[in-house]
Coordinates of C-alpha atoms and ligand atoms in Angstrom, one line a residue:
M1 CA 105.5 116.7 79.2
E2 CA 101.7 116.4 79.4
E3 CA 101.5 113.7 77.2
R4 CA 103.8 111.8 79.2
I5 CA 101.7 111.8 82.8
S6 CA 98.2 110.2 83.0
L7 CA 95.9 109.5 85.2
I8 CA 93.8 106.8 86.7
K9 CA 91.3 105.6 89.3
G10 CA 92.1 101.8 90.2
D11 CA 93.6 99.2 90.8
I12 CA 97.0 98.6 89.6
T13 CA 97.9 95.1 89.7
T14 CA 95.8 95.2 86.7
M15 CA 98.1 97.4 84.6
Q16 CA 99.7 96.3 81.1
V17 CA 102.7 98.6 81.9
D18 CA 106.7 97.5 81.5
A19 CA 106.5 98.0 85.6
I20 CA 104.6 98.7 88.2
V21 CA 105.7 100.6 91.6
N22 CA 105.3 98.6 94.9
A23 CA 105.0 100.7 98.6
A24 CA 106.5 98.5 100.1
N25 CA 108.4 98.1 104.0
S26 CA 112.1 97.8 104.7
S27 CA 111.7 94.1 104.5
L28 CA 110.6 93.7 101.5
L29 CA 108.4 90.3 102.5
G30 CA 104.8 92.1 102.0
G31 CA 102.2 93.3 104.1
G32 CA 98.7 95.2 103.4
G33 CA 97.5 97.9 101.4
V34 CA 99.2 98.0 97.7
D35 CA 101.8 95.5 98.5
G36 CA 99.7 92.7 100.1
A37 CA 97.5 93.2 96.5
I38 CA 100.6 93.3 94.4
H39 CA 102.3 90.0 96.4
K40 CA 99.0 88.1 95.9
A41 CA 98.3 88.8 92.0
A42 CA 102.0 88.2 91.3
G43 CA 102.3 84.5 92.8
P44 CA 104.1 83.3 96.0
G45 CA 107.3 82.8 93.9
L46 CA 107.7 86.8 94.5
A47 CA 108.1 86.7 98.6
E48 CA 110.9 83.8 97.5
I49 CA 112.9 86.3 94.7
C50 CA 111.9 89.3 97.7
R51 CA 113.4 87.4 100.4
L52 CA 116.9 86.3 98.2
L53 CA 117.0 90.8 97.7
G54 CA 118.2 91.4 101.8
G55 CA 115.8 94.5 102.3
C56 CA 115.4 97.7 101.0
E57 CA 116.4 101.3 102.3
T58 CA 113.5 103.8 102.9
G59 CA 114.1 106.1 99.6
E60 CA 115.4 103.6 97.7
A61 CA 114.2 100.7 95.2
K62 CA 114.7 97.1 94.2
V63 CA 113.2 95.6 91.0
T64 CA 112.1 92.1 90.9
P65 CA 110.1 90.5 87.6
G66 CA 106.5 90.7 87.5
L67 CA 105.7 87.0 87.7
H68 CA 102.1 86.5 87.3
L69 CA 101.4 90.4 86.8
P70 CA 100.7 91.6 83.5
A71 CA 103.2 93.7 83.7
K72 CA 107.0 92.4 83.2
Y73 CA 108.7 94.1 86.4
I74 CA 107.8 95.5 90.0
I75 CA 110.0 98.1 91.0
H76 CA 109.6 97.9 95.0
T77 CA 110.4 101.4 96.5
V78 CA 109.8 101.8 100.6
G79 CA 108.2 105.1 101.8
P80 CA 108.8 107.3 104.9
V81 CA 106.7 106.3 107.8
W82 CA 105.2 109.7 108.7
K83 CA 106.0 111.2 111.6
G84 CA 105.1 114.7 111.6
G85 CA 107.2 115.9 108.4
D86 CA 110.8 117.0 110.2
K87 CA 112.2 113.7 109.8
G88 CA 113.1 114.3 106.8
E89 CA 109.7 112.6 105.3
A90 CA 109.1 114.7 102.0
E91 CA 112.9 114.3 100.5
L92 CA 112.4 110.7 101.6
L93 CA 109.2 110.2 99.7
A94 CA 110.9 112.3 96.6
N95 CA 114.1 109.7 96.9
C96 CA 111.4 107.0 96.0
Y97 CA 109.9 108.3 93.1
R98 CA 114.0 109.3 91.9
S99 CA 115.1 105.6 92.8
S100 CA 112.3 104.3 90.7
L101 CA 112.6 106.2 88.1
N102 CA 116.0 105.2 87.7
Q103 CA 115.3 101.7 88.4
A104 CA 112.4 101.6 85.5
K105 CA 115.2 103.5 82.8
Q106 CA 118.1 101.0 83.5
H107 CA 115.2 98.5 83.2
D108 CA 114.4 99.7 79.7
C109 CA 110.9 100.5 80.8
K110 CA 108.5 102.4 78.1
T111 CA 105.8 102.7 80.5
V112 CA 105.5 102.9 84.2
A113 CA 102.3 103.0 86.9
I114 CA 102.9 104.4 90.4
P115 CA 100.8 104.2 93.1
N116 CA 100.1 106.9 95.9
I117 CA 103.6 105.8 97.8
G118 CA 103.6 106.3 101.4
T119 CA 99.6 107.3 101.3
G120 CA 98.3 104.2 103.3
I121 CA 99.5 102.8 106.1
Y122 CA 102.2 104.8 106.0
R123 CA 100.0 108.0 106.8
F124 CA 102.3 110.6 104.4
P125 CA 99.4 113.5 104.3
K126 CA 98.1 112.8 100.3
K127 CA 98.6 116.5 99.2
L128 CA 101.8 116.8 99.5
A129 CA 102.9 113.7 98.2
A130 CA 100.9 113.9 95.5
E131 CA 102.8 117.4 95.0
I132 CA 106.2 115.7 95.4
A133 CA 104.9 112.4 93.3
I134 CA 104.2 115.0 90.1
I135 CA 106.9 117.6 90.6
E136 CA 109.6 114.9 91.0
T137 CA 108.4 113.0 87.8
K138 CA 108.2 115.8 86.0
K139 CA 111.8 116.4 86.9
F140 CA 113.2 113.2 85.7
L141 CA 110.6 112.7 82.6
E142 CA 112.6 116.5 81.5
S143 CA 115.6 115.4 81.9
N144 CA 115.6 111.0 81.0
N145 CA 114.1 109.4 77.6
L146 CA 112.8 106.6 79.5
P147 CA 110.4 105.9 80.6
L148 CA 108.1 107.2 78.0
T149 CA 105.1 108.0 79.7
V150 CA 104.1 107.9 83.4
T151 CA 101.0 106.3 84.9
F152 CA 99.9 107.8 88.7
V153 CA 97.0 105.4 89.3
C154 CA 95.0 106.2 92.6
F155 CA 93.2 103.5 94.4
S156 CA 90.3 106.5 95.8
D157 CA 88.7 109.6 95.0
E158 CA 90.1 111.2 97.4
N159 CA 93.7 110.6 95.7
F160 CA 92.5 110.7 91.9
N161 CA 90.8 114.1 93.3
I162 CA 93.8 115.6 95.0
Y163 CA 96.2 114.2 91.8
R164 CA 93.6 115.8 89.1
D165 CA 93.1 119.3 90.7
L166 CA 97.3 119.7 90.7
L167 CA 97.6 118.0 87.1
D168 CA 95.1 120.1 85.9
S169 CA 96.6 123.6 87.3
Ligands
LIG201 N1 96.0 99.5 93.4 C1 96.2 100.6 93.7 N2 96.8 101.6 94.7 C2 96.2 101.0 95.6 C3 95.9 99.7 96.0 C4 96.2 99.0 94.4 N3 95.4 97.6 94.6 N4 95.3 99.4 97.2 C5 95.9 100.2 97.8 N5 96.2 101.4 97.1 P1 99.7 101.7 101.2 P2 102.3 103.3 102.6 C6 96.4 102.8 97.7 O1 99.1 101.6 102.4 O2 101.4 103.6 103.3 C7 102.2 97.8 103.6 O3 101.7 97.2 104.5 C8 95.9 103.2 98.9 O4 94.4 103.7 98.8 O5 99.3 100.4 100.2 O6 103.2 103.0 101.7 C9 103.8 97.5 103.0 O7 104.2 96.1 103.5 C10 97.1 104.3 99.1 O8 96.4 105.5 98.8 O9 101.5 101.8 101.6 C11 104.2 98.5 104.0 O10 104.2 98.2 105.4 C12 98.1 103.7 98.4 O11 98.1 102.7 97.8 C13 103.1 99.7 104.1 O12 102.0 99.2 104.0 C14 100.0 103.9 99.9 O13 98.7 102.8 100.9 C15 103.2 100.7 103.2 O14 102.3 102.4 103.4

């Protein structure tokens, strides 16, 4: 299992993988954070394609081509806005990982990179989000042959350190 999960600190838009995951909003029309960076790097064609998808529910995931990105596909998922923890946020975030990895599998992706969904503008607590990300990814990889590898891409030192400690333990 260990060799199928890796961790790096960096910008997900530069990842040379079959698919990157985007932390989008339910309109899928773009926004700030990693979503803004992905739309900027993929080019204006991405918003045009996303407009045709009719939005996305929280916890679900939809796929577009990567356009100008090195990645072949972008898997857009919508994390929950953190409202204190008693609004099903943890289960919704787990659904983001399940749906995204399932889409990767359906699209025959061998390599996938995932950012820290929900932990920016949506304010999901970072440690809990990392625990959910790692548990759900391990579970999925244990019962599926694809994707072969998942790379967690952390933009901040804080998230990188949280993931490193959890993956080491
Ligand atoms: N590469 C990797 N990770 C990044 C990058 C990047 N280039 N840029 C930021 N991050 P956020 P959310 C990290 O706010 O909390 C958007 O407006 C960032 O440090 O992007 O799910 C959407 O349209 C943080 O750890 O996503 C939605 O409206 C993580 O990505 C809303 O934000 C997620 O932070 C979604 O909020």
